[in-house]
Amino acid sequence: MAPNAAVELKKITKRFPGIVANDSIDFKLEKGSVHALLGENGAGKSTLMNILFGLYQPDEGSIEIDGKEVAINGPNEAIGYGIGMVHQHFKLVSPFTVAENIILGMEPKRGGRIDTRSAVRKVQALSEQYGLHVDPQAKIAEISVGMQQRVEILKTLYRGANILIFDEPTAVLTPQEISELLDIMKRLVAEGKSIILITHKLKEIMQIADTVTVIRRGKAIDTCPVSGTNPDELAEKMVGRSVNFSVEKQPAKPGPVVLKVDKLVSRNKDGVQALNEISFEIRAGEIVGIAGVDGNGQTELIEAISGLRKADSGSIRLNGQELTSLTPRQISEAGLSHIPEDRHKHGLVLDFTMSENMVLQTYFHPEFQKRGLLNYKAIDRKAETLIAEFDVRTPDIHTPARALSGGNQQKAIIAREIDKNPDLLIAAQPIRGLDIGAIEFVHKQLIAHRDRGKAVLLVSFELDEILNVADRIAVIYEGRIIGEVYPHETNHQELGLMMAGSDKRSKSR
Ligand SMILES: Nc1ncnc2c1ncn2[C@@H]1O[C@H](COP(=O)(O)OP(=O)(O)OP(=O)(O)O)[C@@H](O)[C@H]1O
Ligand SMILES: [Mg+2]
């Protein structure tokens, strides 16, 4: 009888200093199926998959592929066994083309020279077979995040992967890109591939997975067919308590204007107007949500307010103070905090300890230094408090940020930014990569910040989040606000239309 398991992990244990990341985990991936891995931030999901991909060696346990025990000593060996991994942080070379990236390291040669033509043909054929619609000649720098992810998928297929591991693939995607990715996964399975999917989004599990394994604090606590479960039950299994999916809050009591953006214009390198005389304001005690399709100026708006991008004209005032000529540090000191979209680029210094990361923008305050000497005791005390308050799971405060799980890195940034008690808090995609328990907690924190009389700017692709958390919604389209609505007076459909440029409901401007 042919074995029906593509992969079987048996009693896998992996210890890191101070923690058992995987505690005797059994996991079996059936051929031609999608198997979801669900668990809290820091539960041990990425660790388990990194073991399967040869990035870590297990301390105990074994791996079987097609019924045969194997040792996987590195990614190249994993690829040799037909395993491919699509990481959350892509590893592509931007100035290169799609085809060049895909063949990198295994270029087809003809008479000693790289045979680009045949590479492009092969990439094209794979792209068509799996419905990926990728242009092999496009430059990585010029394609969207969703397309880059497809290039990563093609890369694994080009190397002959039969088993594909996706670690939170939808966290960085827009809703449209997510539904396209799920279709691609269906196609992959139909062509005989087997998929392991790590995701925090229960909806996606219900939609695409055949089986789900729940991991809690390093232990696999349940495996069941998706058809026999539901989102509430999964949530409870995962966090060990029932989770409230709706956000409870009192109506906002808006006070004086905190942020006033007026006719702000900013051009990109190539002269394209990213912000097109954008105007809006946020008052004390309210959360304004910016809804929009990716690429309509959200990123540029946040960069302009936080001082990372030059304004060509117009003004940005925080409590009446003009920000456009200030440096990011001056703006931070003027009362702005920023939970950035890209936590690795702007949020953390990965090689610094958690303690150091907690004072990145405040280490020069009298609280933390005297005459240029850092007061490490005070810094450590601050870090201890924040980590406890926000339930950041780390062995201790002197662990480098790099060793934390993705979601715990995110929670640490949120803790630091809210703790500064800013007059204006910018939260850009704040729940990316967070588990549902952490999402509930972070939303409560945003609302608590508002209730302290502060202003919050929430930018998110998740309409549910905007509708649940924001007090007022501003829709951004082609670099300007084309309409403002209240969450209780609108719905997905109307917001969707406005986001596509229809401004019939425009109340202002
Ligand atoms: N290289 C490492 N060194 C030390 N500890 C690590 C390392 N990698 C992971 N850990 C620890 O192992 C535990 C499990 O982390 P892992 O990244 O597997 O979690 P996860 O389930 O993927 O969480 P998330 O949903 O936040 O991505 C965490 O406590 C983490 O801090
Ligand atoms: Mg992870």
Coordinates of C-alpha atoms and ligand atoms in Angstrom, one line a residue:
M1 CA 0.0 0.0 0.0
A2 CA 1.4 3.4 -0.9
P3 CA 1.8 5.7 2.1
N4 CA -0.9 8.5 2.1
A5 CA 1.2 10.9 4.1
A6 CA 3.4 13.3 2.2
V7 CA 5.2 14.2 5.4
E8 CA 5.1 12.9 8.9
L9 CA 6.7 14.6 11.9
K10 CA 7.1 12.4 14.9
K11 CA 7.6 13.6 18.5
I12 CA 9.5 16.7 17.4
T13 CA 11.0 18.6 20.3
K14 CA 13.0 21.9 19.9
R15 CA 14.4 23.9 22.8
F16 CA 15.7 27.4 22.8
P17 CA 17.3 29.1 25.8
G18 CA 14.6 29.5 28.3
I19 CA 11.8 27.9 26.3
V20 CA 10.6 24.6 24.8
A21 CA 9.4 25.9 21.4
N22 CA 8.2 22.5 20.2
D23 CA 7.2 19.8 22.8
S24 CA 7.0 16.4 21.3
I25 CA 4.8 17.4 18.3
D26 CA 3.2 14.8 16.0
F27 CA 2.1 16.2 12.6
K28 CA 1.0 14.3 9.5
L29 CA 0.4 16.0 6.1
E30 CA -1.9 13.9 3.8
K31 CA -1.0 14.0 0.1
G32 CA -3.1 16.4 -1.9
S33 CA -4.5 18.3 1.0
V34 CA -4.2 21.6 2.8
H35 CA -3.3 21.3 6.4
A36 CA -3.6 24.4 8.5
L37 CA -1.4 25.2 11.6
L38 CA -3.1 27.4 14.1
G39 CA -1.9 28.7 17.4
E40 CA -1.1 31.8 19.5
N41 CA 1.8 34.1 18.8
G42 CA 4.9 32.2 20.0
A43 CA 3.1 28.8 20.1
G44 CA 5.9 27.3 18.0
K45 CA 4.4 27.1 14.4
S46 CA 7.3 28.8 12.5
T47 CA 9.8 26.8 14.5
L48 CA 8.2 23.5 13.5
M49 CA 8.1 24.5 9.8
N50 CA 11.7 25.7 10.0
I51 CA 12.6 22.3 11.2
L52 CA 10.8 20.7 8.3
F53 CA 12.6 23.0 5.9
G54 CA 16.0 22.2 7.4
L55 CA 16.7 25.6 9.0
Y56 CA 16.7 24.2 12.5
Q57 CA 17.6 20.7 13.7
P58 CA 15.2 19.1 16.2
D59 CA 16.5 18.1 19.6
E60 CA 14.4 15.0 19.5
G61 CA 12.0 13.3 17.1
S62 CA 12.1 12.3 13.5
I63 CA 10.8 13.3 10.0
E64 CA 9.4 10.9 7.4
I65 CA 8.9 11.7 3.8
D66 CA 6.9 9.3 1.7
G67 CA 7.1 6.8 4.6
K68 CA 11.0 6.9 4.9
E69 CA 12.8 8.5 7.7
V70 CA 15.1 11.4 6.6
A71 CA 17.5 13.9 8.1
I72 CA 17.1 17.4 6.7
N73 CA 20.3 19.3 7.3
G74 CA 19.5 22.5 5.4
P75 CA 17.2 24.1 3.0
N76 CA 19.0 22.6 0.0
E77 CA 18.3 19.1 1.4
A78 CA 14.7 20.1 2.0
I79 CA 14.4 21.2 -1.6
G80 CA 15.9 17.9 -2.6
Y81 CA 13.1 16.1 -0.8
G82 CA 10.6 18.2 -2.7
I83 CA 9.8 20.7 0.1
G84 CA 9.4 24.4 -0.7
M85 CA 8.8 27.2 1.7
V86 CA 7.2 30.6 1.0
H87 CA 8.5 32.9 3.8
Q88 CA 6.7 35.9 5.1
H89 CA 9.7 38.1 4.4
F90 CA 10.5 37.5 0.8
K91 CA 14.1 36.9 -0.2
L92 CA 14.0 38.3 -3.7
V93 CA 16.7 40.5 -5.5
S94 CA 14.9 43.7 -6.5
P95 CA 16.9 44.9 -9.5
F96 CA 16.6 41.4 -11.1
T97 CA 13.7 40.2 -13.2
V98 CA 11.2 37.6 -12.1
A99 CA 12.9 34.9 -14.3
E100 CA 16.4 35.7 -13.0
N101 CA 15.2 35.4 -9.4
I102 CA 13.5 32.1 -10.0
I103 CA 16.5 30.5 -11.7
L104 CA 19.0 32.0 -9.3
G105 CA 21.5 29.3 -8.2
M106 CA 20.3 26.8 -10.7
E107 CA 20.6 28.6 -14.1
P108 CA 20.1 26.4 -17.2
K109 CA 23.3 26.5 -19.2
R110 CA 24.0 26.2 -22.9
G111 CA 27.6 25.9 -23.9
G112 CA 28.7 27.3 -20.6
R113 CA 26.4 30.4 -20.8
I114 CA 23.2 31.0 -19.0
D115 CA 20.3 30.1 -21.3
T116 CA 17.9 32.9 -20.4
R117 CA 15.5 32.1 -23.2
S118 CA 14.8 28.6 -22.0
A119 CA 14.6 29.8 -18.4
V120 CA 11.9 32.3 -19.4
R121 CA 10.0 29.7 -21.3
K122 CA 10.0 27.3 -18.4
V123 CA 8.9 30.0 -15.9
Q124 CA 6.2 31.0 -18.3
A125 CA 4.9 27.4 -18.6
L126 CA 4.8 26.9 -14.8
S127 CA 3.1 30.2 -14.4
E128 CA 0.4 29.2 -16.8
Q129 CA 0.0 25.6 -15.4
Y130 CA -0.8 27.0 -11.9
G131 CA -2.7 30.1 -13.0
L132 CA -0.1 32.5 -11.5
H133 CA -0.1 35.1 -14.3
V134 CA 3.4 36.3 -13.6
D135 CA 5.4 38.1 -16.3
P136 CA 8.9 36.5 -16.3
Q137 CA 10.5 39.6 -17.7
A138 CA 9.2 42.1 -15.1
K139 CA 11.6 43.6 -12.5
I140 CA 10.9 42.6 -8.9
A141 CA 11.1 46.3 -7.8
E142 CA 8.2 47.1 -10.1
I143 CA 5.7 44.4 -9.1
S144 CA 3.3 44.4 -6.2
V145 CA 3.8 42.4 -3.0
G146 CA 1.2 39.9 -4.1
M147 CA 3.1 39.3 -7.4
Q148 CA 6.3 39.0 -5.5
Q149 CA 4.8 36.3 -3.4
R150 CA 3.8 34.4 -6.6
V151 CA 7.4 34.6 -7.7
E152 CA 8.3 32.9 -4.4
I153 CA 5.7 30.2 -5.2
L154 CA 7.1 29.8 -8.7
K155 CA 10.6 29.5 -7.3
T156 CA 9.6 26.5 -5.2
L157 CA 7.7 24.9 -8.1
Y158 CA 10.7 25.5 -10.4
R159 CA 12.8 23.5 -7.9
G160 CA 10.3 20.7 -8.1
A161 CA 8.5 21.2 -4.8
N162 CA 5.6 18.8 -4.0
I163 CA 5.1 20.0 -0.5
L164 CA 4.6 23.7 0.0
I165 CA 4.9 25.5 3.3
F166 CA 3.3 28.9 3.6
D167 CA 4.1 30.8 6.8
E168 CA 1.4 33.5 7.2
P169 CA 1.2 34.2 3.5
T170 CA -1.9 36.4 3.7
A171 CA -0.6 38.8 6.4
V172 CA 0.9 41.1 3.9
L173 CA -1.8 40.8 1.2
T174 CA -4.8 43.0 0.4
P175 CA -8.2 41.3 0.5
Q176 CA -8.3 40.9 -3.3
E177 CA -4.8 39.3 -3.3
I178 CA -5.9 37.0 -0.6
S179 CA -8.7 35.5 -2.5
E180 CA -6.5 35.1 -5.5
L181 CA -3.9 33.3 -3.4
L182 CA -6.5 30.9 -2.0
D183 CA -7.5 30.1 -5.6
I184 CA -3.9 29.4 -6.5
M185 CA -3.7 27.1 -3.5
K186 CA -6.7 25.2 -4.7
R187 CA -5.1 24.9 -8.1
L188 CA -1.8 23.6 -6.6
V189 CA -3.7 20.9 -4.6
A190 CA -5.7 19.9 -7.7
E191 CA -2.3 19.4 -9.5
G192 CA -1.3 17.0 -6.7
K193 CA 0.7 19.3 -4.4
S194 CA 0.4 19.1 -0.6
I195 CA 0.2 22.4 1.4
I196 CA 0.9 23.4 5.0
L197 CA -0.6 26.8 5.8
I198 CA 0.1 28.8 8.9
T199 CA -2.5 31.5 9.3
H200 CA -4.2 33.4 12.1
K201 CA -7.3 34.0 10.0
L202 CA -9.9 31.5 10.9
K203 CA -12.0 32.4 7.8
E204 CA -9.1 31.3 5.6
I205 CA -8.9 28.0 7.4
M206 CA -12.6 27.4 7.0
Q207 CA -12.4 28.3 3.3
I208 CA -9.3 26.3 2.1
A209 CA -8.0 23.8 4.6
D210 CA -9.0 20.1 4.9
T211 CA -7.4 19.6 8.3
V212 CA -6.3 21.8 11.1
T213 CA -3.8 21.3 13.9
V214 CA -3.9 23.5 16.9
I215 CA -0.6 24.2 18.7
R216 CA -0.6 25.8 22.2
R217 CA 2.6 26.6 24.0
G218 CA 4.7 24.2 22.0
K219 CA 2.3 21.3 22.2
A220 CA 0.0 20.0 19.4
I221 CA -3.3 19.8 21.3
D222 CA -5.7 18.8 18.6
T223 CA -5.9 17.8 15.0
C224 CA -9.3 17.6 13.3
P225 CA -11.0 17.8 9.9
V226 CA -12.1 21.4 9.2
S227 CA -15.6 20.2 8.1
G228 CA -16.2 19.1 11.7
T229 CA -15.3 22.4 13.4
N230 CA -16.2 26.1 13.4
P231 CA -14.4 29.4 14.0
D232 CA -15.6 29.8 17.6
E233 CA -14.5 26.3 18.6
L234 CA -11.1 26.8 16.9
A235 CA -10.6 30.2 18.7
E236 CA -11.3 28.6 22.0
K237 CA -9.0 25.6 21.4
M238 CA -6.2 28.0 20.4
V239 CA -6.3 30.4 23.4
G240 CA -8.0 28.2 26.0
R241 CA -10.9 30.6 26.5
S242 CA -13.7 32.0 24.5
V243 CA -12.8 35.0 22.3
N244 CA -15.0 38.1 21.7
F245 CA -14.9 38.9 18.0
S246 CA -16.7 42.2 18.2
V247 CA -15.2 45.2 19.8
E248 CA -17.0 46.9 22.6
K249 CA -16.7 50.7 23.0
Q250 CA -18.7 53.8 23.9
P251 CA -19.4 56.4 21.3
A252 CA -16.5 58.8 20.8
K253 CA -16.5 62.2 22.4
P254 CA -14.4 64.2 20.0
G255 CA -12.6 67.3 21.4
P256 CA -10.3 69.9 19.8
V257 CA -8.5 69.1 16.5
V258 CA -5.2 67.3 17.1
L259 CA -4.1 66.6 13.6
K260 CA -4.9 68.8 10.7
V261 CA -3.7 67.9 7.2
D262 CA -4.3 70.6 4.7
K263 CA -3.9 70.3 0.9
L264 CA -0.9 68.1 1.3
V265 CA 1.0 67.3 -1.9
S266 CA 3.9 64.8 -2.1
R267 CA 5.4 63.4 -5.3
N268 CA 7.3 60.1 -5.6
K269 CA 10.8 59.8 -7.1
D270 CA 9.4 59.6 -10.6
G271 CA 7.3 62.7 -10.2
V272 CA 4.0 60.8 -9.7
Q273 CA 1.8 62.6 -7.3
A274 CA 1.2 60.2 -4.4
L275 CA -0.6 62.7 -2.2
N276 CA -2.9 64.9 -4.2
E277 CA -3.9 67.9 -2.0
I278 CA -5.1 65.6 0.7
S279 CA -7.0 67.2 3.6
F280 CA -8.6 65.8 6.8
E281 CA -8.5 66.2 10.5
I282 CA -8.6 64.1 13.6
R283 CA -9.8 65.3 17.0
A284 CA -8.9 64.4 20.4
G285 CA -10.8 61.4 21.7
E286 CA -11.5 59.8 18.3
I287 CA -10.2 57.1 16.1
V288 CA -10.2 57.9 12.4
G289 CA -9.9 54.9 10.1
I290 CA -8.4 55.3 6.6
A291 CA -9.9 52.8 4.2
G292 CA -8.5 52.3 0.7
V293 CA -7.1 50.0 -1.8
D294 CA -3.4 49.5 -1.4
G295 CA -1.3 52.0 -3.3
N296 CA -3.7 55.0 -3.0
G297 CA -1.3 57.1 -0.9
Q298 CA -1.7 55.4 2.5
T299 CA 2.0 54.7 3.0
E300 CA 3.0 58.1 1.7
L301 CA 0.6 59.8 4.0
I302 CA 2.0 58.1 7.1
E303 CA 5.5 58.8 6.0
A304 CA 4.7 62.4 5.5
I305 CA 3.1 62.8 8.9
S306 CA 5.9 61.0 10.7
G307 CA 8.6 63.0 8.9
L308 CA 10.0 60.2 6.7
R309 CA 8.9 61.9 3.5
K310 CA 9.1 65.4 2.2
A311 CA 5.9 67.4 1.5
D312 CA 6.0 69.3 -1.8
S313 CA 3.3 71.7 -0.6
G314 CA 0.5 71.9 2.0
S315 CA 0.7 71.6 5.7
I316 CA 0.5 69.1 8.6
R317 CA -0.3 70.5 12.0
L318 CA -0.1 68.6 15.3
N319 CA -1.8 70.6 18.0
G320 CA -1.3 73.6 15.8
Q321 CA 2.5 73.0 15.3
E322 CA 3.6 72.7 11.7
L323 CA 5.4 69.4 11.2
T324 CA 6.5 69.6 7.5
S325 CA 9.9 71.0 8.3
L326 CA 10.7 68.9 11.4
T327 CA 12.8 65.7 11.6
P328 CA 11.2 62.4 12.6
R329 CA 12.7 62.7 16.1
Q330 CA 11.3 66.3 16.6
I331 CA 7.9 65.0 15.4
S332 CA 8.1 62.1 17.9
E333 CA 8.9 64.5 20.6
A334 CA 6.1 66.8 19.6
G335 CA 3.6 64.0 20.5
L336 CA 3.5 61.4 17.7
S337 CA 3.8 57.7 17.9
H338 CA 3.8 55.3 15.0
I339 CA 3.2 51.6 14.8
P340 CA 4.8 51.0 11.4
E341 CA 3.5 48.7 8.6
D342 CA 6.9 47.1 8.2
R343 CA 8.1 46.0 11.6
H344 CA 11.5 44.8 10.4
K345 CA 12.3 48.0 8.5
H346 CA 11.1 50.7 10.9
G347 CA 9.9 49.0 14.1
L348 CA 12.8 47.1 15.7
V349 CA 16.5 46.7 15.6
L350 CA 16.6 42.9 15.4
D351 CA 20.1 42.5 16.9
F352 CA 19.3 44.7 19.9
T353 CA 17.8 43.2 23.0
M354 CA 14.1 43.6 23.8
S355 CA 15.1 46.0 26.6
E356 CA 17.0 48.3 24.2
N357 CA 14.3 48.1 21.6
M358 CA 11.8 49.4 24.2
V359 CA 13.5 52.8 24.4
L360 CA 14.6 53.3 20.8
Q361 CA 13.0 56.8 20.6
T362 CA 13.2 57.7 24.3
Y363 CA 16.7 56.6 25.5
F364 CA 17.9 60.2 25.6
H365 CA 15.1 61.2 28.0
P366 CA 16.2 62.2 31.6
E367 CA 14.4 59.1 32.8
F368 CA 16.8 56.8 31.0
Q369 CA 20.1 58.7 31.0
K370 CA 22.2 61.2 32.9
R371 CA 25.0 63.2 31.2
G372 CA 25.1 60.7 28.3
L373 CA 25.3 57.6 30.5
L374 CA 22.4 55.2 30.0
N375 CA 20.6 54.1 33.1
Y376 CA 20.2 50.4 32.3
K377 CA 18.3 49.7 35.5
A378 CA 15.6 52.2 34.5
I379 CA 15.5 50.9 30.9
D380 CA 15.2 47.3 32.1
R381 CA 12.4 48.2 34.5
K382 CA 10.5 49.9 31.6
A383 CA 11.0 46.8 29.4
E384 CA 9.8 44.5 32.2
T385 CA 6.6 46.5 32.7
L386 CA 5.8 46.8 29.0
I387 CA 6.4 43.1 28.3
A388 CA 4.2 42.1 31.2
E389 CA 1.4 44.5 30.4
F390 CA 1.2 43.6 26.7
D391 CA 1.9 39.8 27.2
V392 CA 4.9 39.8 25.0
R393 CA 6.2 36.3 25.1
T394 CA 10.0 36.3 25.4
P395 CA 12.3 34.3 27.6
D396 CA 13.6 37.5 29.1
I397 CA 14.2 41.2 28.3
H398 CA 17.8 40.6 27.2
T399 CA 16.8 38.3 24.4
P400 CA 17.6 39.8 21.0
A401 CA 14.4 40.9 19.1
R402 CA 15.3 38.5 16.3
A403 CA 14.6 35.5 18.5
L404 CA 11.0 36.5 19.2
S405 CA 8.1 35.1 17.2
G406 CA 6.7 37.5 14.5
G407 CA 3.5 38.3 16.5
N408 CA 5.5 39.0 19.7
Q409 CA 7.7 41.4 17.9
Q410 CA 4.6 43.2 16.7
K411 CA 3.2 43.3 20.3
A412 CA 6.4 44.7 21.6
I413 CA 6.3 47.6 19.1
I414 CA 2.7 48.3 19.9
A415 CA 3.5 48.3 23.7
R416 CA 6.4 50.8 23.2
E417 CA 4.4 53.2 21.0
I418 CA 1.3 53.3 23.1
D419 CA 3.3 53.7 26.3
K420 CA 4.7 57.0 25.0
N421 CA 1.2 58.2 25.5
P422 CA 1.2 60.3 22.3
D423 CA -1.3 62.9 21.4
L424 CA -1.6 61.2 18.0
L425 CA -1.0 57.5 17.5
I426 CA -0.7 56.3 14.0
A427 CA -1.5 52.6 13.8
A428 CA -0.6 51.1 10.3
Q429 CA -1.9 47.6 9.8
P430 CA -1.5 47.1 13.6
I431 CA -2.8 43.5 13.8
R432 CA -0.7 42.0 11.0
G433 CA 0.5 38.7 12.2
L434 CA -1.3 38.8 15.5
D435 CA -3.4 35.9 16.9
I436 CA -7.0 36.6 17.7
G437 CA -6.5 36.9 21.4
A438 CA -3.8 39.5 20.7
I439 CA -6.0 41.3 18.2
E440 CA -8.8 41.7 20.8
F441 CA -6.2 43.1 23.3
V442 CA -4.7 45.6 20.8
H443 CA -8.0 46.9 19.7
K444 CA -8.9 47.5 23.4
Q445 CA -5.7 49.4 23.8
L446 CA -6.4 51.6 20.8
I447 CA -9.8 52.4 22.3
A448 CA -8.4 53.0 25.7
H449 CA -5.9 55.4 24.2
R450 CA -8.8 57.3 22.6
D451 CA -10.7 57.3 25.9
R452 CA -7.7 59.0 27.4
G453 CA -8.5 61.9 25.1
K454 CA -6.0 61.1 22.5
A455 CA -6.3 61.0 18.7
V456 CA -5.7 57.7 16.7
L457 CA -5.2 57.3 13.0
L458 CA -5.9 53.7 12.0
V459 CA -4.8 52.6 8.5
S460 CA -5.9 49.1 7.6
F461 CA -6.8 46.9 4.6
E462 CA -9.1 44.9 6.8
L463 CA -12.5 46.5 6.5
D464 CA -13.8 44.6 9.5
E465 CA -11.2 46.2 11.6
I466 CA -12.0 49.7 10.3
L467 CA -15.7 49.2 10.8
N468 CA -15.3 47.8 14.3
V469 CA -12.6 50.1 15.7
A470 CA -12.9 53.5 13.9
D471 CA -15.3 56.2 15.0
R472 CA -15.1 57.8 11.6
I473 CA -13.9 56.4 8.3
A474 CA -12.1 58.5 5.6
V475 CA -11.8 56.8 2.3
I476 CA -8.5 57.5 0.4
Y477 CA -8.4 57.2 -3.4
E478 CA -5.6 58.4 -5.7
G479 CA -3.9 60.4 -3.0
R480 CA -6.9 62.3 -1.6
I481 CA -9.9 61.7 0.8
I482 CA -12.9 61.2 -1.4
G483 CA -15.5 60.8 1.3
E484 CA -16.1 60.4 5.0
V485 CA -18.7 58.1 6.6
Y486 CA -19.6 56.8 10.0
P487 CA -19.2 53.0 10.6
H488 CA -22.8 52.6 11.8
E489 CA -24.1 54.3 8.6
T490 CA -22.1 52.2 6.1
N491 CA -21.2 48.7 5.2
H492 CA -18.6 46.6 3.2
Q493 CA -20.4 47.2 0.0
E494 CA -20.6 50.9 0.1
L495 CA -17.0 51.2 1.4
G496 CA -15.9 49.0 -1.5
L497 CA -17.6 51.3 -4.0
M498 CA -16.0 54.4 -2.5
M499 CA -12.6 52.7 -2.4
A500 CA -13.0 52.1 -6.1
G501 CA -13.4 55.9 -6.6
S502 CA -17.1 56.4 -6.4
D503 CA -17.6 59.5 -4.2
K504 CA -21.4 59.8 -4.2
R505 CA -21.5 59.6 -0.4
S506 CA -18.9 62.3 0.0
K507 CA -19.9 64.4 3.0
S508 CA -17.0 66.8 3.0
R509 CA -14.7 68.2 0.4
Ligands
LIG1 N1 16.2 31.5 16.9 C1 15.5 31.5 18.1 N2 16.2 31.7 19.3 C2 15.6 31.7 20.5 N3 14.3 31.5 20.6 C3 13.5 31.3 19.5 C4 14.1 31.3 18.2 N4 13.1 31.1 17.3 C5 12.0 31.0 18.0 N5 12.2 31.1 19.3 C6 11.2 31.1 20.4 O1 10.4 29.9 20.2 C7 9.1 30.2 20.5 C8 8.2 29.8 19.3 O2 8.4 30.8 18.3 P1 7.7 30.6 16.8 O3 8.4 31.7 16.0 O4 7.8 29.2 16.4 O5 6.2 31.0 17.2 P2 5.0 31.1 16.1 O6 4.0 30.1 16.6 O7 5.4 31.1 14.8 O8 4.4 32.6 16.5 P3 3.8 33.8 15.6 O9 2.4 33.5 15.4 O10 4.0 35.0 16.5 O11 4.6 33.9 14.4 C9 9.0 31.7 20.9 O12 9.0 31.8 22.3 C10 10.3 32.3 20.3 O13 10.7 33.3 21.1
MG2 MG 5.6 32.5 13.2

